[in-house]
CSV table of C-alpha atoms and ligand atoms in Angstrom, one decimal:
chain,number,residue,atom,x,y,z
A,1,MET,CA,62.2,-119.1,-201.0
A,2,ALA,CA,59.6,-121.5,-202.3
A,3,GLN,CA,56.6,-120.3,-204.3
A,4,PHE,CA,53.2,-121.9,-203.8
A,5,ASP,CA,49.7,-121.4,-205.3
A,6,LEU,CA,48.3,-122.0,-201.8
A,7,ILE,CA,49.6,-122.2,-198.3
A,8,VAL,CA,47.1,-123.6,-195.8
A,9,ILE,CA,47.8,-122.8,-192.1
A,10,GLY,CA,46.8,-125.7,-189.9
A,11,ALA,CA,46.4,-129.4,-190.7
A,12,GLY,CA,43.2,-130.1,-188.8
A,13,PRO,CA,40.1,-131.4,-190.7
A,14,GLY,CA,39.6,-128.0,-192.3
A,15,GLY,CA,43.2,-127.4,-193.3
A,16,TYR,CA,44.2,-130.8,-194.4
A,17,VAL,CA,41.1,-131.4,-196.5
A,18,CYS,CA,41.5,-128.0,-198.1
A,19,ALA,CA,45.1,-128.7,-199.0
A,20,ILE,CA,44.3,-132.1,-200.5
A,21,ARG,CA,41.4,-130.9,-202.5
A,22,ALA,CA,43.4,-127.9,-203.8
A,23,ALA,CA,46.2,-130.2,-204.8
A,24,GLN,CA,43.7,-132.5,-206.5
A,25,LEU,CA,42.5,-129.5,-208.5
A,26,GLY,CA,46.0,-128.8,-209.8
A,27,LEU,CA,47.4,-126.2,-207.4
A,28,LYS,CA,50.9,-126.3,-205.9
A,29,VAL,CA,50.1,-126.6,-202.2
A,30,ALA,CA,51.8,-126.5,-198.8
A,31,CYS,CA,50.3,-126.9,-195.4
A,32,VAL,CA,51.9,-125.6,-192.2
A,33,GLU,CA,51.5,-127.6,-189.0
A,34,GLY,CA,53.4,-127.0,-185.7
A,35,ARG,CA,52.2,-130.2,-184.0
A,36,GLU,CA,54.4,-133.3,-184.3
A,37,THR,CA,51.6,-135.1,-186.1
A,38,LEU,CA,48.9,-134.0,-188.7
A,39,GLY,CA,45.2,-134.0,-188.0
A,40,GLY,CA,44.8,-131.0,-185.6
A,41,THR,CA,42.7,-131.1,-182.4
A,42,CYS,CA,40.2,-133.5,-183.9
A,43,LEU,CA,42.6,-136.4,-184.6
A,44,ASN,CA,45.2,-135.8,-181.8
A,45,VAL,CA,43.2,-134.7,-178.8
A,46,GLY,CA,39.5,-134.5,-179.8
A,47,CYS,CA,37.0,-136.4,-182.0
A,48,ILE,CA,39.1,-139.5,-182.7
A,49,PRO,CA,40.7,-140.3,-179.2
A,50,SER,CA,37.3,-139.6,-177.5
A,51,LYS,CA,35.6,-142.0,-179.9
A,52,ALA,CA,38.1,-144.7,-179.1
A,53,LEU,CA,37.5,-144.3,-175.3
A,54,LEU,CA,33.7,-144.0,-175.9
A,55,HIS,CA,33.8,-147.3,-177.8
A,56,ALA,CA,36.0,-149.1,-175.3
A,57,THR,CA,33.9,-148.0,-172.3
A,58,HIS,CA,30.6,-148.8,-174.2
A,59,MET,CA,31.9,-152.3,-174.7
A,60,LEU,CA,32.6,-152.5,-171.0
A,61,HIS,CA,29.1,-151.2,-170.2
A,62,GLU,CA,27.5,-153.8,-172.5
A,63,ALA,CA,29.6,-156.6,-170.9
A,64,GLU,CA,28.7,-155.5,-167.4
A,65,HIS,CA,25.0,-154.8,-168.0
A,66,ASN,CA,23.6,-156.8,-171.0
A,67,PHE,CA,25.8,-159.8,-171.5
A,68,ALA,CA,24.2,-161.9,-168.7
A,69,GLU,CA,20.7,-161.3,-170.1
A,70,MET,CA,21.8,-162.6,-173.5
A,71,GLY,CA,23.1,-165.7,-171.9
A,72,ILE,CA,26.8,-164.8,-172.0
A,73,GLY,CA,28.4,-165.3,-168.6
A,74,GLY,CA,31.7,-166.0,-167.0
A,75,VAL,CA,34.6,-163.7,-166.4
A,76,LYS,CA,33.9,-160.2,-165.1
A,77,PRO,CA,35.6,-157.6,-167.3
A,78,LYS,CA,38.5,-155.7,-165.7
A,79,VAL,CA,39.9,-152.4,-167.0
A,80,ASP,CA,43.5,-152.2,-167.9
A,81,TRP,CA,43.8,-148.4,-168.1
A,82,LYS,CA,47.3,-148.5,-169.6
A,83,LYS,CA,46.2,-150.8,-172.4
A,84,MET,CA,43.1,-148.8,-173.0
A,85,GLN,CA,45.2,-145.6,-173.4
A,86,ALA,CA,47.6,-147.5,-175.7
A,87,TYR,CA,44.7,-148.6,-177.9
A,88,LYS,CA,43.5,-145.0,-178.0
A,89,ASP,CA,47.0,-143.8,-178.9
A,90,ASP,CA,47.3,-146.4,-181.6
A,91,VAL,CA,44.0,-145.3,-183.2
A,92,ILE,CA,45.4,-141.7,-183.2
A,93,GLY,CA,48.7,-142.9,-184.8
A,94,GLN,CA,46.9,-144.8,-187.5
A,95,ASN,CA,44.8,-141.7,-188.4
A,96,THR,CA,47.6,-139.1,-188.3
A,97,LYS,CA,49.9,-141.3,-190.3
A,98,GLY,CA,47.1,-141.8,-192.8
A,99,ILE,CA,47.0,-138.0,-193.4
A,100,GLU,CA,50.8,-137.9,-193.9
A,101,PHE,CA,50.3,-140.6,-196.5
A,102,LEU,CA,47.6,-138.6,-198.2
A,103,PHE,CA,49.8,-135.5,-198.2
A,104,LYS,CA,52.5,-137.5,-200.0
A,105,LYS,CA,50.1,-139.1,-202.4
A,106,ASN,CA,48.6,-135.7,-203.4
A,107,LYS,CA,52.0,-133.9,-203.3
A,108,VAL,CA,51.0,-131.5,-200.5
A,109,GLU,CA,54.2,-130.2,-198.8
A,110,TRP,CA,54.1,-130.3,-195.0
A,111,LEU,CA,55.9,-127.2,-193.7
A,112,LYS,CA,56.7,-128.1,-190.1
A,113,GLY,CA,56.5,-125.3,-187.5
A,114,TRP,CA,54.2,-122.5,-186.5
A,115,ALA,CA,53.2,-120.0,-189.1
A,116,SER,CA,52.8,-116.2,-189.1
A,117,ILE,CA,51.7,-114.0,-192.0
A,118,PRO,CA,54.2,-111.0,-192.2
A,119,GLU,CA,52.3,-109.7,-195.2
A,120,ALA,CA,49.8,-110.9,-197.8
A,121,GLY,CA,51.4,-113.5,-200.0
A,122,LYS,CA,54.0,-114.5,-197.5
A,123,VAL,CA,54.0,-117.1,-194.7
A,124,LYS,CA,56.8,-117.3,-192.2
A,125,VAL,CA,57.6,-120.7,-190.7
A,126,GLY,CA,60.6,-120.7,-188.3
A,127,ASP,CA,63.2,-118.6,-190.1
A,128,GLU,CA,61.9,-119.3,-193.5
A,129,VAL,CA,59.6,-117.1,-195.5
A,130,HIS,CA,57.5,-118.9,-198.2
A,131,GLU,CA,55.5,-117.1,-200.9
A,132,ALA,CA,52.0,-118.0,-201.8
A,133,LYS,CA,49.4,-116.6,-204.2
A,134,ASN,CA,46.8,-117.4,-201.6
A,135,ILE,CA,46.7,-118.2,-197.9
A,136,VAL,CA,44.0,-120.1,-196.1
A,137,ILE,CA,43.9,-119.8,-192.3
A,138,ALA,CA,42.6,-123.0,-190.7
A,139,SER,CA,44.1,-122.6,-187.3
A,140,GLY,CA,41.2,-124.0,-185.3
A,141,SER,CA,40.2,-123.4,-181.7
A,142,GLU,CA,41.2,-123.9,-178.1
A,143,PRO,CA,39.2,-124.5,-174.9
A,144,SER,CA,37.9,-121.2,-173.6
A,145,SER,CA,38.9,-120.3,-170.1
A,146,LEU,CA,36.6,-119.7,-167.1
A,147,PRO,CA,37.3,-116.9,-164.6
A,148,GLY,CA,38.4,-118.4,-161.2
A,149,VAL,CA,39.2,-121.7,-162.8
A,150,GLU,CA,42.9,-122.5,-163.4
A,151,VAL,CA,43.5,-125.5,-165.7
A,152,ASP,CA,46.6,-127.6,-164.7
A,153,GLU,CA,45.7,-130.6,-167.1
A,154,LYS,CA,46.1,-132.9,-164.1
A,155,VAL,CA,43.3,-132.2,-161.6
A,156,VAL,CA,41.5,-129.4,-163.4
A,157,VAL,CA,41.6,-130.5,-167.0
A,158,THR,CA,40.2,-129.6,-170.4
A,159,SER,CA,39.2,-132.3,-172.8
A,160,THR,CA,42.9,-132.7,-173.8
A,161,GLY,CA,44.0,-133.6,-170.2
A,162,ALA,CA,40.8,-135.7,-169.6
A,163,LEU,CA,41.8,-138.0,-172.5
A,164,SER,CA,45.1,-138.8,-171.0
A,165,LEU,CA,44.7,-139.0,-167.2
A,166,GLY,CA,47.2,-141.1,-165.3
A,167,ARG,CA,44.4,-143.3,-164.0
A,168,PRO,CA,40.6,-143.3,-164.2
A,169,PRO,CA,39.2,-140.7,-161.7
A,170,GLY,CA,36.9,-141.8,-158.9
A,171,ASN,CA,34.9,-138.6,-158.6
A,172,VAL,CA,34.6,-136.1,-161.5
A,173,MET,CA,32.9,-132.7,-161.6
A,174,VAL,CA,32.1,-131.7,-165.2
A,175,ILE,CA,31.6,-127.9,-165.7
A,176,GLY,CA,29.3,-127.5,-168.8
A,177,GLY,CA,26.5,-129.8,-169.9
A,178,GLY,CA,27.4,-129.5,-173.6
A,179,VAL,CA,28.9,-132.0,-176.1
A,180,ILE,CA,32.3,-132.4,-174.5
A,181,GLY,CA,31.0,-132.6,-170.9
A,182,LEU,CA,28.5,-135.3,-171.7
A,183,GLU,CA,30.8,-137.4,-173.9
A,184,MET,CA,33.7,-137.3,-171.5
A,185,GLY,CA,31.3,-137.6,-168.5
A,186,SER,CA,29.9,-140.8,-170.1
A,187,ILE,CA,33.3,-142.3,-170.4
A,188,PHE,CA,34.2,-141.7,-166.8
A,189,ALA,CA,30.8,-142.9,-165.5
A,190,ARG,CA,31.2,-146.1,-167.5
A,191,LEU,CA,34.6,-146.6,-165.9
A,192,GLY,CA,32.9,-146.4,-162.5
A,193,ALA,CA,33.4,-142.8,-161.5
A,194,LYS,CA,30.9,-140.7,-159.7
A,195,VAL,CA,30.1,-138.0,-162.3
A,196,THR,CA,28.4,-134.7,-161.5
A,197,VAL,CA,27.6,-132.2,-164.3
A,198,ILE,CA,27.2,-128.6,-163.4
A,199,GLU,CA,25.4,-126.6,-166.1
A,200,TYR,CA,24.7,-122.9,-166.2
A,201,LEU,CA,21.4,-123.1,-168.0
A,202,ASP,CA,18.3,-125.0,-166.9
A,203,ARG,CA,18.8,-127.7,-169.6
A,204,LEU,CA,21.5,-129.7,-171.3
A,205,ILE,CA,22.9,-129.3,-174.8
A,206,PRO,CA,21.6,-125.8,-175.5
A,207,GLY,CA,20.7,-125.3,-179.2
A,208,ASN,CA,19.4,-128.9,-179.5
A,209,ASP,CA,15.8,-129.9,-179.5
A,210,ALA,CA,14.4,-129.4,-176.0
A,211,GLU,CA,12.5,-132.7,-175.9
A,212,VAL,CA,15.6,-134.6,-176.9
A,213,ALA,CA,17.6,-132.7,-174.2
A,214,LYS,CA,15.1,-133.8,-171.6
A,215,THR,CA,15.1,-137.4,-172.7
A,216,PHE,CA,18.9,-137.4,-172.9
A,217,GLN,CA,19.1,-136.1,-169.3
A,218,ARG,CA,16.7,-138.8,-168.1
A,219,ILE,CA,18.7,-141.6,-169.8
A,220,LEU,CA,22.1,-140.3,-168.6
A,221,LYS,CA,20.7,-140.0,-165.0
A,222,LYS,CA,19.7,-143.7,-165.3
A,223,GLN,CA,23.3,-144.4,-166.2
A,224,GLY,CA,24.4,-142.8,-162.9
A,225,ILE,CA,25.4,-139.2,-164.0
A,226,GLU,CA,24.2,-136.5,-161.6
A,227,PHE,CA,23.1,-133.0,-162.8
A,228,ILE,CA,23.1,-129.6,-161.1
A,229,LEU,CA,21.4,-127.3,-163.5
A,230,GLY,CA,21.0,-123.5,-163.3
A,231,ALA,CA,24.4,-123.2,-161.6
A,232,ALA,CA,27.3,-120.9,-162.3
A,233,VAL,CA,30.7,-122.2,-161.4
A,234,GLN,CA,32.6,-119.4,-159.5
A,235,ALA,CA,36.0,-121.0,-158.8
A,236,THR,CA,38.0,-124.1,-158.3
A,237,GLU,CA,40.8,-124.6,-155.8
A,238,VAL,CA,43.2,-127.5,-155.8
A,239,LYS,CA,44.9,-128.9,-152.7
A,240,ARG,CA,46.7,-132.2,-152.4
A,241,ASN,CA,45.4,-133.4,-155.7
A,242,LYS,CA,41.8,-132.7,-154.8
A,243,ALA,CA,39.7,-129.9,-156.2
A,244,THR,CA,36.9,-127.9,-154.5
A,245,VAL,CA,34.4,-126.4,-156.9
A,246,THR,CA,32.4,-123.4,-155.8
A,247,TYR,CA,29.2,-122.7,-157.6
A,248,ARG,CA,26.1,-120.5,-157.2
A,249,LEU,CA,22.6,-121.6,-157.9
A,250,ARG,CA,21.0,-119.0,-160.1
A,251,LYS,CA,17.5,-119.4,-158.7
A,252,ASP,CA,18.4,-118.2,-155.2
A,253,ASP,CA,22.1,-117.1,-155.5
A,254,SER,CA,23.1,-119.6,-152.8
A,255,GLU,CA,26.7,-120.7,-152.8
A,256,HIS,CA,27.7,-124.3,-152.7
A,257,LYS,CA,30.9,-126.3,-152.7
A,258,LEU,CA,31.7,-129.8,-153.9
A,259,GLU,CA,34.9,-131.9,-153.8
A,260,ALA,CA,36.3,-134.0,-156.7
A,261,ASP,CA,39.5,-135.6,-157.7
A,262,CYS,CA,39.1,-134.4,-161.3
A,263,VAL,CA,37.4,-131.3,-162.7
A,264,LEU,CA,36.7,-131.2,-166.4
A,265,VAL,CA,36.2,-127.7,-167.8
A,266,ALA,CA,33.9,-128.0,-170.9
A,267,THR,CA,32.4,-124.6,-171.3
A,268,GLY,CA,33.0,-124.0,-175.0
A,269,ARG,CA,35.9,-123.2,-177.3
A,270,ARG,CA,37.3,-120.1,-178.9
A,271,PRO,CA,39.2,-119.4,-182.1
A,272,PHE,CA,42.9,-120.1,-181.9
A,273,THR,CA,44.8,-117.5,-183.9
A,274,GLU,CA,47.7,-116.6,-181.6
A,275,GLY,CA,51.0,-115.8,-183.3
A,276,LEU,CA,49.6,-115.4,-186.8
A,277,GLY,CA,49.9,-111.6,-186.7
A,278,LEU,CA,46.3,-110.9,-187.7
A,279,LYS,CA,46.2,-107.5,-186.1
A,280,GLU,CA,49.4,-106.3,-187.7
A,281,LEU,CA,48.2,-107.6,-191.0
A,282,GLY,CA,44.9,-105.7,-190.6
A,283,ILE,CA,42.6,-108.8,-190.7
A,284,GLU,CA,39.3,-108.0,-189.1
A,285,THR,CA,38.0,-110.2,-186.2
A,286,THR,CA,34.9,-110.2,-184.1
A,287,ARG,CA,34.9,-109.4,-180.4
A,288,GLY,CA,34.9,-113.2,-179.7
A,289,GLY,CA,38.1,-113.5,-181.8
A,290,GLN,CA,36.5,-115.0,-184.9
A,291,ILE,CA,38.0,-114.0,-188.2
A,292,LYS,CA,35.5,-112.1,-190.3
A,293,THR,CA,35.0,-113.6,-193.8
A,294,ASP,CA,32.6,-113.0,-196.7
A,295,ARG,CA,30.6,-115.8,-198.5
A,296,HIS,CA,33.7,-117.0,-200.2
A,297,TYR,CA,35.8,-117.2,-197.0
A,298,ALA,CA,37.8,-114.1,-198.0
A,299,THR,CA,39.1,-112.1,-195.0
A,300,SER,CA,39.5,-108.3,-195.1
A,301,VAL,CA,43.0,-108.7,-196.6
A,302,ARG,CA,43.2,-109.7,-200.2
A,303,GLY,CA,44.6,-113.2,-200.8
A,304,VAL,CA,44.0,-114.3,-197.3
A,305,TYR,CA,41.1,-116.7,-196.5
A,306,ALA,CA,39.8,-118.4,-193.4
A,307,ILE,CA,37.7,-121.5,-192.6
A,308,GLY,CA,36.7,-123.8,-189.7
A,309,ASP,CA,36.6,-123.0,-186.0
A,310,ALA,CA,38.5,-119.8,-186.6
A,311,ILE,CA,35.5,-118.2,-188.3
A,312,ALA,CA,31.7,-118.0,-187.5
A,313,GLY,CA,29.5,-121.1,-187.3
A,314,PRO,CA,29.3,-124.4,-185.4
A,315,MET,CA,32.7,-125.6,-184.2
A,316,LEU,CA,32.5,-129.0,-186.0
A,317,ALA,CA,35.1,-130.9,-187.9
A,318,HIS,CA,32.8,-131.7,-190.8
A,319,LYS,CA,31.8,-128.1,-191.1
A,320,ALA,CA,35.5,-127.2,-191.3
A,321,GLU,CA,36.1,-130.0,-193.9
A,322,ASP,CA,33.2,-128.7,-196.1
A,323,GLU,CA,34.5,-125.2,-195.9
A,324,GLY,CA,38.0,-126.5,-196.7
A,325,MET,CA,36.7,-128.2,-199.9
A,326,ALA,CA,34.6,-125.1,-200.8
A,327,VAL,CA,37.5,-122.6,-200.5
A,328,ALA,CA,39.9,-124.9,-202.4
A,329,GLU,CA,37.3,-125.1,-205.3
A,330,ILE,CA,36.8,-121.3,-205.2
A,331,LEU,CA,40.6,-120.8,-205.4
A,332,ALA,CA,40.8,-123.2,-208.4
A,333,GLY,CA,38.1,-121.2,-210.2
A,334,GLN,CA,35.2,-123.4,-209.4
A,335,ALA,CA,31.9,-122.6,-207.5
A,336,GLY,CA,32.6,-124.0,-204.0
A,337,HIS,CA,29.7,-123.8,-201.7
A,338,VAL,CA,28.5,-125.1,-198.2
A,339,ASN,CA,24.8,-125.5,-197.4
A,340,TYR,CA,24.7,-124.3,-193.8
A,341,GLY,CA,21.1,-125.4,-193.5
A,342,VAL,CA,22.1,-129.1,-193.6
A,343,ILE,CA,25.0,-129.6,-191.2
A,344,PRO,CA,24.4,-132.5,-188.9
A,345,GLY,CA,25.5,-132.4,-185.2
A,346,VAL,CA,26.2,-135.6,-183.3
A,347,ILE,CA,26.9,-136.4,-179.7
A,348,TYR,CA,28.5,-139.9,-179.5
A,349,THR,CA,27.2,-141.0,-176.1
A,350,HIS,CA,25.0,-144.1,-175.7
A,351,PRO,CA,22.4,-143.5,-177.0
A,352,GLU,CA,23.7,-141.1,-179.6
A,353,VAL,CA,22.1,-137.8,-180.2
A,354,ALA,CA,21.9,-136.4,-183.7
A,355,SER,CA,20.3,-133.3,-185.2
A,356,VAL,CA,20.0,-131.4,-188.5
A,357,GLY,CA,18.3,-128.3,-189.6
A,358,GLU,CA,15.6,-126.5,-187.7
A,359,THR,CA,14.4,-127.2,-184.2
A,360,GLU,CA,10.8,-126.6,-183.0
A,361,GLU,CA,12.2,-123.7,-181.0
A,362,THR,CA,13.8,-122.0,-184.1
A,363,LEU,CA,10.6,-122.7,-186.2
A,364,LYS,CA,8.4,-121.1,-183.5
A,365,GLU,CA,10.6,-118.1,-183.3
A,366,ALA,CA,10.4,-117.7,-187.1
A,367,GLY,CA,6.6,-118.0,-186.9
A,368,ARG,CA,6.7,-120.9,-189.4
A,369,ALA,CA,3.8,-123.5,-189.6
A,370,TYR,CA,5.2,-127.0,-189.2
A,371,LYS,CA,4.2,-130.5,-188.3
A,372,VAL,CA,5.9,-133.1,-186.1
A,373,GLY,CA,6.4,-136.8,-187.0
A,374,LYS,CA,7.7,-138.8,-184.0
A,375,PHE,CA,8.5,-142.4,-183.6
A,376,SER,CA,9.8,-144.2,-180.5
A,377,PHE,CA,12.5,-146.9,-180.8
A,378,MET,CA,10.3,-148.9,-178.5
A,379,GLY,CA,8.4,-149.8,-181.7
A,380,ASN,CA,11.5,-150.9,-183.6
A,381,GLY,CA,12.2,-154.6,-183.5
A,382,ARG,CA,16.0,-154.3,-184.1
A,383,ALA,CA,16.4,-151.8,-181.2
A,384,LYS,CA,14.5,-154.1,-178.9
A,385,ALA,CA,16.7,-157.0,-179.7
A,386,ASN,CA,19.8,-154.9,-179.1
A,387,PHE,CA,18.8,-153.3,-175.7
A,388,ALA,CA,18.6,-150.0,-177.5
A,389,ALA,CA,15.0,-149.1,-177.5
A,390,ASP,CA,15.3,-145.9,-175.4
A,391,GLY,CA,14.8,-142.8,-177.6
A,392,PHE,CA,13.0,-141.6,-180.6
A,393,VAL,CA,13.2,-140.0,-184.1
A,394,LYS,CA,11.5,-136.7,-184.6
A,395,ILE,CA,11.0,-135.2,-188.1
A,396,LEU,CA,9.9,-131.6,-188.6
A,397,ALA,CA,8.2,-130.8,-191.9
A,398,ASP,CA,6.5,-127.8,-193.4
A,399,LYS,CA,2.8,-127.9,-192.6
A,400,GLU,CA,1.7,-126.9,-196.1
A,401,THR,CA,4.3,-128.4,-198.4
A,402,ASP,CA,5.5,-131.4,-196.3
A,403,ARG,CA,9.1,-130.4,-197.1
A,404,ILE,CA,11.5,-131.7,-194.4
A,405,LEU,CA,12.9,-128.8,-192.3
A,406,GLY,CA,14.8,-130.6,-189.6
A,407,ALA,CA,15.2,-133.8,-187.7
A,408,HIS,CA,16.3,-134.8,-184.2
A,409,ILE,CA,17.2,-138.3,-183.1
A,410,ILE,CA,18.1,-139.8,-179.8
A,411,GLY,CA,18.7,-143.5,-180.0
A,412,PRO,CA,21.0,-146.2,-181.4
A,413,MET,CA,23.3,-145.2,-184.3
A,414,ALA,CA,21.6,-141.8,-184.4
A,415,GLY,CA,24.8,-140.3,-185.8
A,416,ASP,CA,24.5,-142.5,-188.8
A,417,LEU,CA,20.7,-142.5,-189.2
A,418,ILE,CA,20.7,-138.7,-189.4
A,419,HIS,CA,22.4,-138.8,-192.8
A,420,GLU,CA,19.5,-140.3,-194.6
A,421,ILE,CA,17.5,-137.2,-193.6
A,422,CYS,CA,20.5,-134.9,-194.5
A,423,VAL,CA,20.5,-136.4,-198.1
A,424,ALA,CA,16.7,-136.0,-198.3
A,425,MET,CA,17.0,-132.4,-197.2
A,426,GLU,CA,19.7,-131.7,-199.7
A,427,PHE,CA,17.3,-132.9,-202.4
A,428,GLY,CA,14.5,-130.8,-201.0
A,429,ALA,CA,12.5,-134.0,-200.1
A,430,ALA,CA,9.1,-134.1,-198.5
A,431,ALA,CA,8.4,-136.3,-195.5
A,432,GLU,CA,6.3,-138.4,-197.8
A,433,ASP,CA,9.3,-139.2,-200.0
A,434,LEU,CA,11.1,-140.8,-197.0
A,435,ALA,CA,7.9,-142.5,-196.0
A,436,ARG,CA,7.5,-144.1,-199.4
A,437,THR,CA,11.1,-145.3,-199.6
A,438,CYS,CA,11.4,-149.0,-198.9
A,439,HIS,CA,13.5,-149.5,-195.7
A,440,ALA,CA,15.1,-152.9,-195.0
A,441,HIS,CA,13.7,-154.9,-192.0
A,442,PRO,CA,14.9,-155.2,-189.3
A,443,THR,CA,17.0,-152.0,-189.2
A,444,TYR,CA,17.1,-148.9,-186.9
A,445,SER,CA,16.4,-146.8,-190.0
A,446,GLU,CA,12.9,-148.1,-190.1
A,447,ALA,CA,12.3,-145.7,-187.2
A,448,VAL,CA,13.2,-142.9,-189.5
A,449,ARG,CA,10.7,-144.0,-192.0
A,450,GLU,CA,8.1,-144.4,-189.3
A,451,ALA,CA,8.7,-140.8,-188.1
A,452,ALA,CA,8.2,-139.7,-191.8
A,453,LEU,CA,5.0,-141.7,-191.9
A,454,ALA,CA,4.0,-139.9,-188.6
A,455,CYS,CA,4.2,-136.6,-190.6
A,456,GLY,CA,1.4,-138.0,-192.8
A,457,ASP,CA,-1.2,-140.7,-192.1
A,458,GLY,CA,0.6,-142.1,-189.2
A,459,PRO,CA,3.1,-144.8,-188.4
A,460,ILE,CA,2.4,-148.5,-188.5
A,461,HIS,CA,4.2,-149.7,-185.3
A,462,ALA,CA,2.9,-147.2,-182.8
B,1,NAI,P1,29.3,-126.4,-175.7
B,1,NAI,O1,29.1,-125.1,-176.1
B,1,NAI,O2,28.8,-127.6,-176.4
B,1,NAI,O3,28.8,-126.5,-174.1
B,1,NAI,C1,29.3,-125.7,-173.1
B,1,NAI,C2,28.3,-125.7,-172.0
B,1,NAI,O4,28.9,-125.1,-170.8
B,1,NAI,C3,27.0,-125.0,-172.3
B,1,NAI,O5,25.9,-125.8,-172.0
B,1,NAI,C4,27.1,-123.7,-171.4
B,1,NAI,O6,25.8,-123.3,-171.0
B,1,NAI,C5,27.9,-124.3,-170.2
B,1,NAI,N1,28.6,-123.3,-169.4
B,1,NAI,C6,29.2,-122.2,-169.8
B,1,NAI,N2,29.7,-121.5,-168.7
B,1,NAI,C7,29.4,-122.2,-167.6
B,1,NAI,C8,29.7,-122.0,-166.2
B,1,NAI,N3,30.4,-121.0,-165.7
B,1,NAI,N4,29.2,-122.9,-165.3
B,1,NAI,C9,28.4,-124.0,-165.8
B,1,NAI,N5,28.2,-124.2,-167.1
B,1,NAI,C10,28.7,-123.3,-168.0
B,1,NAI,O7,30.9,-126.6,-175.5
B,1,NAI,P2,31.9,-127.8,-175.3
B,1,NAI,O8,31.1,-129.0,-174.8
B,1,NAI,O9,33.0,-127.3,-174.5
B,1,NAI,O10,32.4,-128.1,-176.8
B,1,NAI,C11,33.2,-127.2,-177.5
B,1,NAI,C12,33.0,-127.3,-178.9
B,1,NAI,O11,33.5,-128.4,-179.4
B,1,NAI,C13,31.5,-127.2,-179.3
B,1,NAI,O12,31.3,-126.3,-180.4
B,1,NAI,C14,31.2,-128.6,-179.8
B,1,NAI,O13,30.2,-128.6,-180.8
B,1,NAI,C15,32.5,-129.1,-180.2
B,1,NAI,N6,32.6,-130.5,-180.0
B,1,NAI,C16,31.9,-131.3,-180.9
B,1,NAI,C17,31.8,-132.7,-180.6
B,1,NAI,C18,31.0,-133.5,-181.5
B,1,NAI,O14,30.6,-133.1,-182.6
B,1,NAI,N7,30.6,-134.7,-181.1
B,1,NAI,C19,32.6,-133.3,-179.6
B,1,NAI,C20,33.3,-132.4,-178.8
B,1,NAI,C21,33.3,-131.1,-179.0
């Protein structure tokens, strides 16, 4: 029986980062992972493969739509689906092997198999029981199911099946106008599929800025994606490789049916904690299955901690990573901490959507006085040159103090631009601090500065 300071359960972004950080801080660490490769959902069937397909299909879109205008002509691009899948798989392989290398470098032992916790201080993997002073559960999440909808990962798929279809579908119904639905929907639309998104609410990407959501819908519609909003999916039925989706419009309760050769179920995810033995151990969970933790990620059982998608908060890889680092530091006797007020969210479509901090909706709800600085990419020279002028930057600042409270960007490289604002927020900056910072010309980031100027005396290029 091996004795460890820490055993981390799960090698996704939360778990592997936690294991590496703890090892760097001098702890003897093992990480249990049952998949054949490290990296969890994110690297194997989530963030990384979807970004590869988003990149490839964006290149295709550029070639089909913008090359001619820039004076590049000639051969019409053709999709070799097998090769595109191989490229995606190669990207996954490079990343998962990279973590294996980091484990070796940092002397983190990979315990291969699925873990259970028979009692505090013990982790069972296969027939072996390992002892650990502390245990961190980083077991992640799985797609949540929808009543009446049976996933077969061939015709009715989750994001996992959607990333590895045998061939690009001709007609796709996407259930859920959230992050997964719109990223995967974009991929299929760029490959030439007819894509229809059915969303329960009257808007897309709930929780994001409402103005961004509206602009986003308009731009995606221009890219050929259809939307049915305010519609609840009731059931799907598969016959001879075709699916019929039945949904009800909420405004008049009328029932409708649509046919598709692929249905993507993207209606959220739920914590994955199966087989860990939480109940037997006495670990408290919420009704939604999230493990209850305190500020230091401690569960109701001494010596057992939990982080990432398995606990409360946004289901984001980088939130899990930060919690992984924080709990490792806490276990090493340091003061690990995550600032939940500054966790960016990014949707990797084209254009990208990025947000951080408060929205106008949350500020109104809290009765806080705020001002809005907005700048359109139409006024940004670089965006114009790159066919990327659709969208805007919106900064929300405290009306009295000018302190930045949140930001919402739809536009080119929004997912990178947002970090300038994240750093500013971490340092408690005012909009004026951003506005007075020299920004290189011509860059997209000038739009961020202009939005900051718009919080004060006004932007220059609008
Ligand atoms: P989501 O919560 O983002 O969106 C689900 C959508 O489905 C919501 O808009 C909801 O109103 C709708 N919906 C629920 N039931 C429905 C029904 N019966 N009929 C029609 N619509 C219905 O969840 P999603 O997109 O599945 O993503 C899961 C998680 O993974 C999220 O927490 C997301 O943040 C994360 N993720 C993050 C990515 C990123 O950071 N770029 C990429 C992919 C996933």
